[in-house]
Coordinates of C-alpha atoms in Angstrom, one line a residue:
E1 CA 24.6 21.6 -44.3
A2 CA 27.0 18.5 -44.4
A3 CA 26.0 15.2 -42.3
Q4 CA 28.3 14.5 -39.2
I5 CA 30.2 11.2 -39.9
A6 CA 30.1 9.0 -36.9
Y7 CA 33.7 7.5 -37.1
P8 CA 34.7 4.0 -35.6
A9 CA 35.6 5.0 -32.0
L10 CA 38.8 3.7 -30.7
H11 CA 39.9 2.9 -27.1
G12 CA 42.7 4.8 -25.8
E13 CA 45.0 2.0 -25.6
T14 CA 44.6 1.1 -29.2
Y15 CA 46.8 4.1 -29.7
H16 CA 49.6 2.6 -27.9
E17 CA 49.4 -0.6 -29.4
A18 CA 49.4 1.1 -32.8
R19 CA 52.5 3.0 -31.7
I20 CA 54.0 -0.7 -31.1
V21 CA 53.0 -2.2 -34.4
A22 CA 53.8 0.7 -36.7
P23 CA 57.0 2.3 -34.9
G24 CA 58.0 5.9 -36.2
Y25 CA 54.5 6.5 -37.6
D26 CA 52.1 9.4 -36.1
V27 CA 49.3 7.0 -35.2
Y28 CA 46.8 9.9 -35.4
A29 CA 47.5 10.6 -38.8
L30 CA 47.3 6.8 -39.4
E31 CA 43.9 7.0 -38.0
R32 CA 42.9 9.7 -40.3
E33 CA 44.0 7.7 -43.2
W34 CA 41.9 4.6 -41.8
Q35 CA 38.9 6.8 -41.5
A36 CA 39.5 7.8 -45.2
W37 CA 39.6 4.2 -46.1
W38 CA 36.8 3.2 -44.0
L39 CA 34.9 6.2 -45.7
D40 CA 35.9 5.1 -49.4
S41 CA 35.0 1.5 -48.7
G42 CA 31.3 2.5 -47.9
Q43 CA 31.5 2.7 -44.1
P44 CA 31.2 -1.0 -43.5
E45 CA 30.2 -2.1 -39.6
L46 CA 33.2 -2.9 -37.7
N47 CA 32.9 -5.6 -35.4
N48 CA 35.9 -4.6 -33.6
P49 CA 37.1 -1.3 -34.7
D50 CA 40.3 -1.5 -32.6
K51 CA 41.3 -4.6 -34.1
A52 CA 40.8 -3.1 -37.6
F53 CA 43.0 0.0 -37.0
I54 CA 45.6 -2.0 -35.5
G55 CA 45.6 -4.4 -38.6
F56 CA 45.7 -1.3 -40.9
C57 CA 48.7 -0.1 -39.0
K58 CA 50.7 -3.3 -39.3
R59 CA 50.0 -3.3 -43.0
R60 CA 51.2 -0.1 -43.3
H61 CA 54.4 -0.7 -41.5
E62 CA 55.1 -3.9 -43.4
R63 CA 54.8 -2.1 -46.9
A64 CA 57.0 0.9 -45.6
P65 CA 58.6 0.4 -42.1
L66 CA 59.9 3.8 -40.4
G67 CA 61.2 2.5 -37.0

């Protein structure tokens, strides 16, 4: 049986901020991509998961803006 992975938890307002920094993106899809990146990078301990996720969203929008 596969072990459950404890993904970094995000606050509710973080999704709102993500919509602002990455307009046009599905923030829940971005969250899944961010979680996959976090897993692939060895599950580093994040001092501020919300800030890390917002940074991920900003970089995605800068590379490929939708809105």
